Amino acid sequence: MIQFTDLEIPFDEAENYLQANNKSKLNKLFYKDENFNKLLQDTTYFLVGDKGSGKTTYSAYFCNNMIEGNIRSKRYVVTVDDYNKIIQMKKEGKLNYSHYVTLWKAIILIKLFATIDDSEISLWGGKAHKAIKDLLTMYNFTRFSIDEFSPVSLIDNEKFVKNFGGALNVEGLSLNASMETEKEQQRGLTQHVFFDSWVYFINTLLEGLSKLRLKNNHYLFIDGIDSRPTDIKFDDYKKCVYPLVRAVYEINAEILSKVKDRNKGRLQVILLTRLDIFVNSGLGNPGSKLSDNAAFLNWGQLKEDCYDKSGIYALVNNIINSNSVGEEKLTWNNFFNFRIKRDGQEFDSFAYFLRTTTARPRDFVKILKIVQEQCIRQSANNPTQDMVKSDLFMRSYSTYFTDSIRTMLSFYYDPQDIKLLFTFIRSVGANKFNYKFFKTKFEQFIENDKLKDIFGNCNDILKILFNANMICYIESGLRFRWKYRETTLANYDFDMPENIFIDGTMFRAHQALEKEFGLYR
């Protein structure tokens, strides 16, 4: 039988599966949950989930294959250069924040049309496709390779504005205006011309779109908004990225959905985003849109005592079984058929790992890799209970888990701010504590004033830790309330209730943090 050290374990980063020599590997281990069918629907515009939940893996699988025989997909990764360019245009007075949605629409549509291959065009769509290509080529919007091309790098150019908005002029400026007033008037005129240029450009594209006919459906997956680039301030970033979420919805719901023959050869844009970004983007009725217009990768909804019926268990078994040869069928129990003791209780190994993780696919990929490394280091073919309970395993996993939290928090806070928060958490020193104890630690913290300025009061910090899945609160001494386990489509904005901030309320730190933060007592 195959040994654990022989298993091929997935990459940590799914981008690797977009490389030609790795595509077949993804097809072997890819697991289709209920979200696969949701992505086939023409009303799905978002793929929502935490980092590590499998969003990029899904987009890579769609891009690597002709899905259901009629869906071809391409991917567009928004980069730090894209955000910097847009923010710089704002600083130069070429647009204001209200223009961001329109600008993103133009950018997305350019990328969408630029990724359509000639082979996808039906006999009746050739003329319209040529007209669109001629328009894009006129402004060099297709001059780079598809994978590297970013429309943002070229949309701010004089030729584009002159053709669609006319040369900038000073007509209408007051001759007696002050220099400062004149600058404001010129800035307003500049913004008006740029905005009108984009609107006219979009409308010109849509004329061709209404006549375009495809042989199959064409998807564009947009990735890259989960993490804020460190050189862009949060206030600038959210004002740039939240309109992208709204632009994706409007393009799909108000433009692409109205094109004739949409059921045959339809175009669709799907944005990969975290739940918190989606909810805070300013979309109306976010709960309804999450239910109707999003595929939600939410692996934490499970009962520990029947984990064998959960999606995450099926996914992990699919990874392991992808290594099977012939009629052999490998499962989790072939390698982890032992129990583990913790806090006076004994657990099946998978149930134990559910408590060590937040039940994301990447968490279990990391576990498999750490255990495999330990097996190789100890010249063992298969894992043992002692390996899993070892200090080496817990320290390695705790470092990974902390890094994932740091990445999640980096959307809102700068690195030095996160470092300060982590320093405070280390000062708490306990993995289980009540509200009174935590508040005392907060008040005694040597940089308390700085902590307050950045993160707020004691209650605010507890909410931040809860939303980052670093802690849970305990109800009636029995029920452990974790953010990732309580969040559902119907309860998408679950948060700590205000009535728990009393002296006796108990909290528990996630056990994966104990090694990294010294939380033992």
Coordinates of C-alpha atoms in Angstrom, one line a residue:
M1 CA 0.0 0.0 0.0
I2 CA 1.1 3.6 -0.6
Q3 CA 2.8 5.2 2.4
F4 CA 2.0 8.6 3.8
T5 CA 5.4 9.9 2.8
D6 CA 4.6 9.0 -0.8
L7 CA 1.4 11.1 -1.0
E8 CA 1.4 14.1 -3.4
I9 CA -0.1 17.0 -1.3
P10 CA -1.6 20.1 -3.0
F11 CA 0.3 23.4 -3.3
D12 CA -0.4 26.0 -0.6
E13 CA -1.0 28.5 -3.4
A14 CA -3.5 27.5 -6.1
E15 CA -1.9 29.9 -8.6
N16 CA 0.6 27.1 -9.3
Y17 CA -2.1 25.1 -10.9
L18 CA -2.5 27.7 -13.7
Q19 CA 1.0 26.6 -15.0
A20 CA 0.7 24.2 -17.9
N21 CA 2.6 21.3 -16.3
N22 CA 0.4 21.4 -13.2
K23 CA -3.1 21.6 -14.7
S24 CA -3.6 17.8 -14.7
K25 CA -2.7 17.6 -11.0
L26 CA -5.5 19.9 -10.1
N27 CA -8.0 17.9 -12.1
K28 CA -7.0 14.8 -10.0
L29 CA -7.5 16.4 -6.6
F30 CA -10.2 19.0 -7.2
Y31 CA -13.3 18.5 -5.1
K32 CA -16.7 19.7 -6.4
D33 CA -18.9 20.8 -3.5
E34 CA -22.4 22.5 -3.9
N35 CA -20.7 25.7 -5.0
F36 CA -19.7 24.1 -8.3
N37 CA -23.3 24.0 -9.5
K38 CA -23.9 27.5 -8.1
L39 CA -21.1 28.9 -10.3
L40 CA -22.9 27.4 -13.3
Q41 CA -25.9 29.7 -12.8
D42 CA -26.1 32.9 -14.8
T43 CA -27.0 34.9 -11.6
T44 CA -23.8 34.1 -9.8
Y45 CA -21.4 37.1 -9.8
F46 CA -19.2 36.5 -6.7
L47 CA -17.2 33.6 -5.2
V48 CA -17.1 34.4 -1.4
G49 CA -14.9 32.9 1.2
D50 CA -12.0 33.4 3.7
K51 CA -8.4 33.2 2.5
G52 CA -7.6 29.6 2.2
S53 CA -11.2 28.5 1.6
G54 CA -10.5 27.5 -2.1
K55 CA -11.6 30.5 -4.2
T56 CA -8.4 30.6 -6.3
T57 CA -8.5 26.8 -6.7
Y58 CA -12.0 27.1 -8.1
S59 CA -11.0 29.8 -10.6
A60 CA -8.0 27.8 -11.6
Y61 CA -10.1 24.7 -12.2
F62 CA -12.5 26.7 -14.4
C63 CA -9.7 28.3 -16.3
N64 CA -8.0 25.0 -16.9
N65 CA -11.0 23.2 -18.3
M66 CA -14.0 23.6 -20.6
I67 CA -16.6 23.3 -17.9
E68 CA -19.8 21.3 -18.6
G69 CA -18.8 21.4 -22.3
N70 CA -19.8 25.1 -22.7
I71 CA -17.9 27.4 -20.3
R72 CA -14.5 28.8 -21.0
S73 CA -12.8 31.0 -18.4
K74 CA -10.0 33.4 -18.0
R75 CA -8.5 35.1 -14.9
Y76 CA -7.6 38.7 -14.1
V77 CA -5.6 39.4 -11.0
V78 CA -5.8 43.0 -9.8
T79 CA -2.4 44.1 -8.6
V80 CA -0.8 46.8 -6.5
D81 CA 0.1 48.7 -9.6
D82 CA -3.6 48.8 -10.6
Y83 CA -4.7 50.3 -7.3
N84 CA -1.8 52.7 -7.3
K85 CA -2.6 54.0 -10.8
I86 CA -6.3 54.6 -9.9
I87 CA -5.4 56.3 -6.6
Q88 CA -2.8 58.5 -8.4
M89 CA -5.4 59.5 -11.0
K90 CA -7.6 60.6 -8.1
K91 CA -4.7 62.6 -6.6
E92 CA -4.1 64.3 -10.0
G93 CA -7.7 65.5 -10.1
K94 CA -8.7 63.3 -13.0
L95 CA -11.5 61.7 -11.1
N96 CA -13.3 61.7 -7.8
Y97 CA -14.5 58.8 -5.6
S98 CA -17.9 58.8 -7.3
H99 CA -16.2 57.9 -10.6
Y100 CA -14.6 54.8 -9.3
V101 CA -17.5 52.5 -10.2
T102 CA -17.6 53.7 -13.7
L103 CA -13.8 53.4 -14.1
W104 CA -13.9 49.8 -12.8
K105 CA -16.7 49.0 -15.3
A106 CA -14.6 50.2 -18.2
I107 CA -11.6 48.3 -16.9
I108 CA -13.5 45.0 -16.4
L109 CA -15.2 45.2 -19.8
I110 CA -11.9 45.9 -21.6
K111 CA -10.4 42.8 -19.8
L112 CA -13.5 40.7 -20.5
F113 CA -13.5 41.4 -24.2
A114 CA -9.7 41.1 -24.5
T115 CA -9.8 37.6 -23.1
I116 CA -12.3 36.3 -25.7
D117 CA -10.4 34.2 -28.3
D118 CA -11.3 34.2 -32.0
S119 CA -12.2 30.5 -31.7
E120 CA -15.1 31.4 -29.3
I121 CA -16.9 33.6 -31.8
S122 CA -19.9 32.2 -33.6
L123 CA -20.5 32.6 -37.3
W124 CA -23.0 35.4 -36.6
G125 CA -20.8 37.3 -34.2
G126 CA -17.7 37.9 -36.3
K127 CA -18.5 41.4 -37.4
A128 CA -19.3 42.6 -33.9
H129 CA -16.2 41.0 -32.5
K130 CA -14.0 42.7 -35.1
A131 CA -15.5 46.1 -34.3
I132 CA -14.8 45.5 -30.6
K133 CA -11.2 44.3 -31.3
D134 CA -10.6 47.4 -33.5
L135 CA -11.8 49.7 -30.7
L136 CA -9.5 48.0 -28.1
T137 CA -6.6 47.9 -30.5
M138 CA -6.9 51.6 -31.2
Y139 CA -5.9 52.3 -27.6
N140 CA -3.4 49.5 -27.2
F141 CA -5.8 47.6 -24.8
T142 CA -4.8 44.3 -26.3
R143 CA -1.1 44.8 -27.0
F144 CA 0.1 42.7 -24.1
S145 CA -0.3 38.9 -23.6
I146 CA -3.6 38.0 -22.0
D147 CA -2.2 36.9 -18.7
E148 CA -0.1 40.0 -18.1
F149 CA -2.4 42.6 -19.6
S150 CA -3.9 45.1 -17.2
P151 CA -6.2 47.8 -18.7
V152 CA -5.5 50.1 -15.8
S153 CA -2.0 50.7 -17.0
L154 CA -3.3 52.2 -20.2
I155 CA -6.7 53.7 -19.5
D156 CA -5.2 57.0 -18.4
N157 CA -3.8 58.2 -21.7
E158 CA -4.2 61.4 -23.6
K159 CA -5.2 59.7 -26.9
F160 CA -8.1 57.9 -25.2
V161 CA -9.4 61.1 -23.6
K162 CA -9.1 63.3 -26.7
N163 CA -10.9 60.8 -28.9
F164 CA -13.8 60.2 -26.5
G165 CA -14.0 63.5 -24.5
G166 CA -12.3 66.0 -26.7
A167 CA -9.2 68.1 -25.8
L168 CA -9.4 69.7 -22.4
N169 CA -10.1 73.4 -22.6
V170 CA -10.7 76.3 -20.3
E171 CA -14.1 77.4 -21.7
G172 CA -16.5 78.4 -19.0
L173 CA -13.8 79.5 -16.6
S174 CA -14.3 82.8 -15.0
L175 CA -11.8 85.5 -16.2
N176 CA -12.0 87.1 -12.8
A177 CA -11.7 84.0 -10.8
S178 CA -8.9 83.6 -8.2
M179 CA -6.1 81.3 -8.9
E180 CA -7.4 78.8 -6.4
T181 CA -10.9 79.0 -7.8
E182 CA -9.6 78.6 -11.3
K183 CA -7.7 75.4 -10.2
E184 CA -10.9 74.0 -8.8
Q185 CA -12.8 74.8 -11.9
Q186 CA -10.1 73.2 -14.1
R187 CA -10.1 70.2 -11.9
G188 CA -13.9 69.9 -12.2
L189 CA -13.7 70.2 -16.0
T190 CA -10.9 67.6 -16.1
Q191 CA -12.9 65.1 -14.1
H192 CA -16.0 65.8 -16.2
V193 CA -14.1 65.1 -19.5
F194 CA -12.5 61.9 -18.1
F195 CA -15.8 60.7 -16.7
D196 CA -17.7 61.4 -20.0
S197 CA -14.9 59.6 -21.9
W198 CA -15.3 56.4 -19.9
V199 CA -19.1 56.5 -20.1
Y200 CA -18.9 57.0 -23.9
F201 CA -16.3 54.3 -24.2
I202 CA -18.5 51.8 -22.2
N203 CA -21.5 52.7 -24.4
T204 CA -19.5 52.1 -27.5
L205 CA -18.4 48.7 -26.3
L206 CA -21.9 47.8 -25.4
E207 CA -23.1 48.5 -29.0
G208 CA -20.8 45.8 -30.1
L209 CA -21.7 43.6 -27.2
S210 CA -25.4 43.6 -28.2
K211 CA -24.5 42.1 -31.5
L212 CA -21.8 39.7 -30.3
R213 CA -22.5 36.0 -30.4
L214 CA -20.4 33.3 -28.8
K215 CA -20.3 29.5 -29.3
N216 CA -20.0 28.9 -25.6
N217 CA -20.2 30.8 -22.3
H218 CA -17.3 32.9 -21.3
Y219 CA -16.3 33.7 -17.7
L220 CA -13.8 36.2 -16.3
F221 CA -12.7 35.5 -12.7
I222 CA -11.3 38.6 -10.9
D223 CA -8.8 37.8 -8.1
G224 CA -6.4 39.8 -5.9
I225 CA -8.6 42.0 -3.6
D226 CA -8.3 40.0 -0.3
S227 CA -5.1 41.6 0.8
R228 CA -4.3 45.3 0.9
P229 CA -0.9 46.3 -0.5
T230 CA 1.3 47.6 2.4
D231 CA 2.1 50.9 0.6
I232 CA -1.6 51.9 0.2
K233 CA -3.4 53.3 3.2
F234 CA -6.6 51.5 4.2
D235 CA -8.8 54.6 3.6
D236 CA -7.6 54.9 0.0
Y237 CA -7.7 51.2 -0.6
K238 CA -11.3 50.7 0.6
K239 CA -12.5 53.6 -1.5
C240 CA -10.9 51.9 -4.5
V241 CA -11.8 48.3 -3.9
Y242 CA -15.4 48.6 -2.6
P243 CA -16.5 50.2 -5.9
L244 CA -15.0 47.3 -7.7
V245 CA -17.4 45.0 -5.9
R246 CA -20.3 47.2 -6.9
A247 CA -19.1 47.5 -10.5
V248 CA -19.0 43.7 -10.8
Y249 CA -22.6 43.5 -9.7
E250 CA -23.8 46.3 -12.0
I251 CA -22.0 44.9 -15.0
N252 CA -23.6 41.5 -14.5
A253 CA -27.1 42.5 -13.4
E254 CA -27.6 45.7 -15.5
I255 CA -25.5 45.0 -18.7
L256 CA -24.6 41.4 -19.4
S257 CA -27.9 40.0 -18.2
K258 CA -29.8 42.0 -20.8
V259 CA -27.9 40.8 -23.8
K260 CA -29.9 38.8 -26.2
D261 CA -29.4 35.0 -26.4
R262 CA -27.7 35.1 -22.9
N263 CA -28.5 31.4 -22.4
K264 CA -26.4 30.6 -25.4
G265 CA -22.9 32.1 -25.4
R266 CA -23.4 34.4 -22.3
L267 CA -20.7 36.5 -20.7
Q268 CA -20.2 36.6 -17.0
V269 CA -17.8 38.2 -14.5
I270 CA -17.1 36.6 -11.1
L271 CA -15.3 38.4 -8.4
L272 CA -13.3 36.4 -5.7
T273 CA -13.7 38.2 -2.4
R274 CA -13.8 37.7 1.4
L275 CA -17.1 37.9 3.2
D276 CA -16.2 41.0 5.2
I277 CA -15.2 42.9 2.0
F278 CA -18.4 41.8 0.3
V279 CA -20.6 42.9 3.2
N280 CA -18.8 46.3 3.7
S281 CA -18.7 47.2 0.0
G282 CA -21.9 49.2 0.0
L283 CA -24.1 46.8 -2.0
G284 CA -27.8 47.1 -1.2
N285 CA -29.3 44.1 0.7
P286 CA -26.0 42.3 1.0
G287 CA -27.6 39.3 2.7
S288 CA -30.0 38.7 -0.3
K289 CA -27.1 39.2 -2.8
L290 CA -25.0 36.7 -0.9
S291 CA -27.8 34.2 -1.1
D292 CA -28.8 34.9 -4.7
N293 CA -25.7 36.1 -6.5
A294 CA -22.8 34.4 -4.7
A295 CA -21.2 31.0 -4.3
F296 CA -20.2 30.9 -0.6
L297 CA -17.3 28.7 0.4
N298 CA -18.1 28.2 4.1
W299 CA -16.5 25.0 5.4
G300 CA -17.0 25.7 9.1
Q301 CA -20.7 24.7 9.2
L302 CA -20.5 21.3 10.7
K303 CA -21.1 19.3 13.8
E304 CA -18.0 17.8 15.3
D305 CA -19.6 14.5 16.3
C306 CA -20.6 13.8 12.6
Y307 CA -17.6 15.3 10.8
D308 CA -17.6 12.3 8.4
K309 CA -20.6 13.8 6.7
S310 CA -19.0 17.3 6.2
G311 CA -17.7 18.9 3.1
I312 CA -14.2 19.5 4.5
Y313 CA -13.9 15.8 5.4
A314 CA -14.9 14.8 1.9
L315 CA -12.5 17.3 0.4
V316 CA -9.5 16.0 2.5
N317 CA -10.4 12.4 1.6
N318 CA -10.5 13.4 -2.1
I319 CA -7.0 14.8 -1.8
I320 CA -5.7 11.6 -0.2
N321 CA -7.6 9.3 -2.6
S322 CA -6.2 11.2 -5.6
N323 CA -3.0 9.3 -4.8
S324 CA -4.7 5.9 -5.1
V325 CA -3.5 3.4 -7.7
G326 CA -5.8 0.9 -9.5
E327 CA -8.8 -0.2 -7.4
E328 CA -7.2 0.9 -4.2
K329 CA -9.1 3.6 -2.3
L330 CA -7.2 5.6 0.2
T331 CA -8.9 7.5 3.0
W332 CA -8.0 9.6 6.0
N333 CA -8.2 6.5 8.3
N334 CA -5.5 4.7 6.3
F335 CA -3.0 7.1 7.9
F336 CA -4.7 8.8 10.9
N337 CA -6.6 6.0 12.5
F338 CA -5.8 6.9 16.0
R339 CA -7.3 9.1 18.8
I340 CA -5.7 12.1 20.5
K341 CA -6.2 13.4 24.1
R342 CA -6.6 17.0 24.8
D343 CA -7.9 18.8 27.9
G344 CA -9.0 15.6 29.5
Q345 CA -11.0 14.5 26.4
E346 CA -10.2 12.0 23.7
F347 CA -10.9 12.8 20.0
D348 CA -10.8 11.0 16.7
S349 CA -7.8 12.5 14.9
F350 CA -10.0 14.4 12.4
A351 CA -12.1 15.9 15.1
Y352 CA -9.0 17.0 16.9
F353 CA -7.7 18.7 13.8
L354 CA -11.1 20.5 13.4
R355 CA -10.3 22.1 16.8
T356 CA -6.8 23.0 15.6
T357 CA -8.0 24.7 12.5
T358 CA -10.9 26.9 11.2
A359 CA -11.9 24.0 8.9
R360 CA -10.5 25.6 5.7
P361 CA -9.0 23.5 2.9
R362 CA -5.6 25.3 3.2
D363 CA -5.5 24.5 6.9
F364 CA -5.6 20.8 6.2
V365 CA -3.2 21.0 3.3
K366 CA -0.7 22.6 5.8
I367 CA -1.4 19.9 8.4
L368 CA -0.7 17.2 5.8
K369 CA 2.6 18.9 4.8
I370 CA 3.8 19.4 8.3
V371 CA 3.1 15.8 9.3
Q372 CA 4.7 14.5 6.1
E373 CA 7.8 16.6 6.9
Q374 CA 7.9 15.1 10.4
C375 CA 7.6 11.5 9.0
I376 CA 10.5 12.1 6.6
R377 CA 12.6 13.7 9.4
Q378 CA 12.0 10.7 11.7
S379 CA 12.4 8.1 8.9
A380 CA 8.8 6.9 9.4
N381 CA 6.5 5.9 6.7
N382 CA 3.3 7.0 8.4
P383 CA 2.2 9.5 11.1
T384 CA 1.7 8.7 14.7
Q385 CA -0.2 10.2 17.6
D386 CA 3.0 11.4 19.2
M387 CA 3.9 13.4 16.0
V388 CA 0.6 15.2 16.1
K389 CA 1.0 16.0 19.8
S390 CA 4.6 17.1 19.5
D391 CA 5.9 20.6 20.2
L392 CA 7.4 20.7 16.7
F393 CA 4.0 20.1 15.0
M394 CA 2.1 22.6 17.1
R395 CA 4.8 25.2 16.7
S396 CA 4.9 24.9 13.0
Y397 CA 1.1 25.0 12.6
S398 CA 0.8 27.9 15.1
T399 CA 3.2 29.9 13.0
Y400 CA 1.2 29.2 9.8
F401 CA -2.1 30.0 11.6
T402 CA -0.8 33.3 13.0
D403 CA 0.5 34.3 9.5
S404 CA -2.9 33.7 8.1
I405 CA -4.5 35.9 10.7
R406 CA -1.9 38.6 10.1
T407 CA -2.8 38.5 6.4
M408 CA -6.5 38.8 7.1
L409 CA -5.9 41.8 9.5
S410 CA -3.6 43.5 7.0
F411 CA -6.6 44.5 4.9
Y412 CA -7.6 47.0 7.7
Y413 CA -4.3 47.7 9.6
D414 CA -0.7 48.4 8.9
P415 CA 2.0 45.9 9.8
Q416 CA 3.2 47.9 12.8
D417 CA -0.3 48.2 14.2
I418 CA -0.8 44.4 13.9
K419 CA 2.5 43.9 15.7
L420 CA 1.3 46.1 18.5
L421 CA -2.0 44.0 18.8
F422 CA 0.0 40.8 18.8
T423 CA 2.3 42.1 21.6
F424 CA -0.8 42.9 23.7
I425 CA -2.2 39.4 23.1
R426 CA 1.0 37.9 24.3
S427 CA 0.7 39.9 27.5
V428 CA -2.6 38.2 28.2
G429 CA -0.8 35.0 28.7
A430 CA -3.9 32.8 29.2
N431 CA -5.8 30.5 26.8
K432 CA -9.0 30.9 28.8
F433 CA -10.0 34.0 30.7
N434 CA -13.0 36.0 31.8
Y435 CA -13.9 39.6 30.7
K436 CA -12.7 41.1 34.0
F437 CA -9.2 39.5 33.6
F438 CA -8.9 40.7 30.0
K439 CA -10.0 44.2 30.8
T440 CA -7.4 44.4 33.6
K441 CA -4.7 43.2 31.1
F442 CA -5.9 45.8 28.6
E443 CA -5.7 48.6 31.2
Q444 CA -2.3 47.5 32.4
F445 CA -0.7 47.2 28.9
I446 CA 2.3 49.5 28.7
E447 CA 1.2 51.0 25.3
N448 CA -2.5 51.2 26.3
D449 CA -3.1 54.7 24.8
K450 CA -1.6 53.7 21.4
L451 CA -3.6 50.5 21.4
K452 CA -6.8 52.5 22.0
D453 CA -6.0 55.0 19.3
I454 CA -5.7 52.3 16.7
F455 CA -8.1 49.5 17.8
G456 CA -10.6 51.2 20.2
N457 CA -11.5 50.1 23.7
C458 CA -11.4 46.7 25.4
N459 CA -14.7 45.6 23.9
D460 CA -13.6 46.7 20.4
I461 CA -10.5 44.6 20.7
L462 CA -12.4 41.5 21.8
K463 CA -14.6 41.9 18.7
I464 CA -11.6 42.2 16.4
L465 CA -10.1 39.0 17.9
F466 CA -13.5 37.2 17.6
N467 CA -13.9 38.3 14.0
A468 CA -10.4 37.1 13.2
N469 CA -11.3 33.6 14.8
M470 CA -8.6 34.1 17.4
I471 CA -11.1 33.7 20.3
C472 CA -14.6 32.5 21.0
Y473 CA -17.0 33.4 23.8
I474 CA -18.6 30.8 26.0
E475 CA -22.3 30.7 26.7
S476 CA -23.6 29.2 30.0
G477 CA -20.3 27.5 30.5
L478 CA -21.1 25.0 27.8
R479 CA -21.5 26.4 24.3
F480 CA -18.4 27.7 22.5
R481 CA -19.4 30.4 20.0
W482 CA -16.8 30.7 17.1
K483 CA -17.3 33.2 14.3
Y484 CA -16.4 30.7 11.6
R485 CA -18.9 28.2 12.9
E486 CA -21.8 30.6 13.5
T487 CA -21.6 32.4 10.1
T488 CA -24.2 31.2 7.6
L489 CA -26.1 32.6 4.6
A490 CA -28.9 33.5 7.0
N491 CA -26.6 34.8 9.7
Y492 CA -23.8 36.3 7.5
D493 CA -23.0 39.2 9.9
F494 CA -22.9 37.3 13.2
D495 CA -21.0 39.2 15.8
M496 CA -20.5 39.3 19.6
P497 CA -23.6 40.5 21.3
E498 CA -23.2 43.6 23.5
N499 CA -24.6 41.9 26.6
I500 CA -21.6 39.6 27.0
F501 CA -19.2 42.3 28.1
I502 CA -19.6 41.6 31.8
D503 CA -17.1 40.5 34.3
G504 CA -18.0 36.8 34.4
T505 CA -18.2 36.1 30.6
M506 CA -15.6 33.5 29.6
F507 CA -13.5 33.5 26.5
R508 CA -11.3 30.9 24.9
A509 CA -8.3 31.5 22.6
H510 CA -8.0 29.2 19.6
Q511 CA -5.6 26.4 20.5
A512 CA -3.5 27.0 17.3
L513 CA -2.4 30.3 18.8
E514 CA -1.0 28.9 22.1
K515 CA 2.6 28.3 20.9
E516 CA 2.9 31.5 18.9
F517 CA 1.5 33.7 21.7
G518 CA 2.4 31.8 24.8
L519 CA -1.2 31.3 25.9
Y520 CA -1.1 28.4 28.4
R521 CA -2.4 29.3 31.8

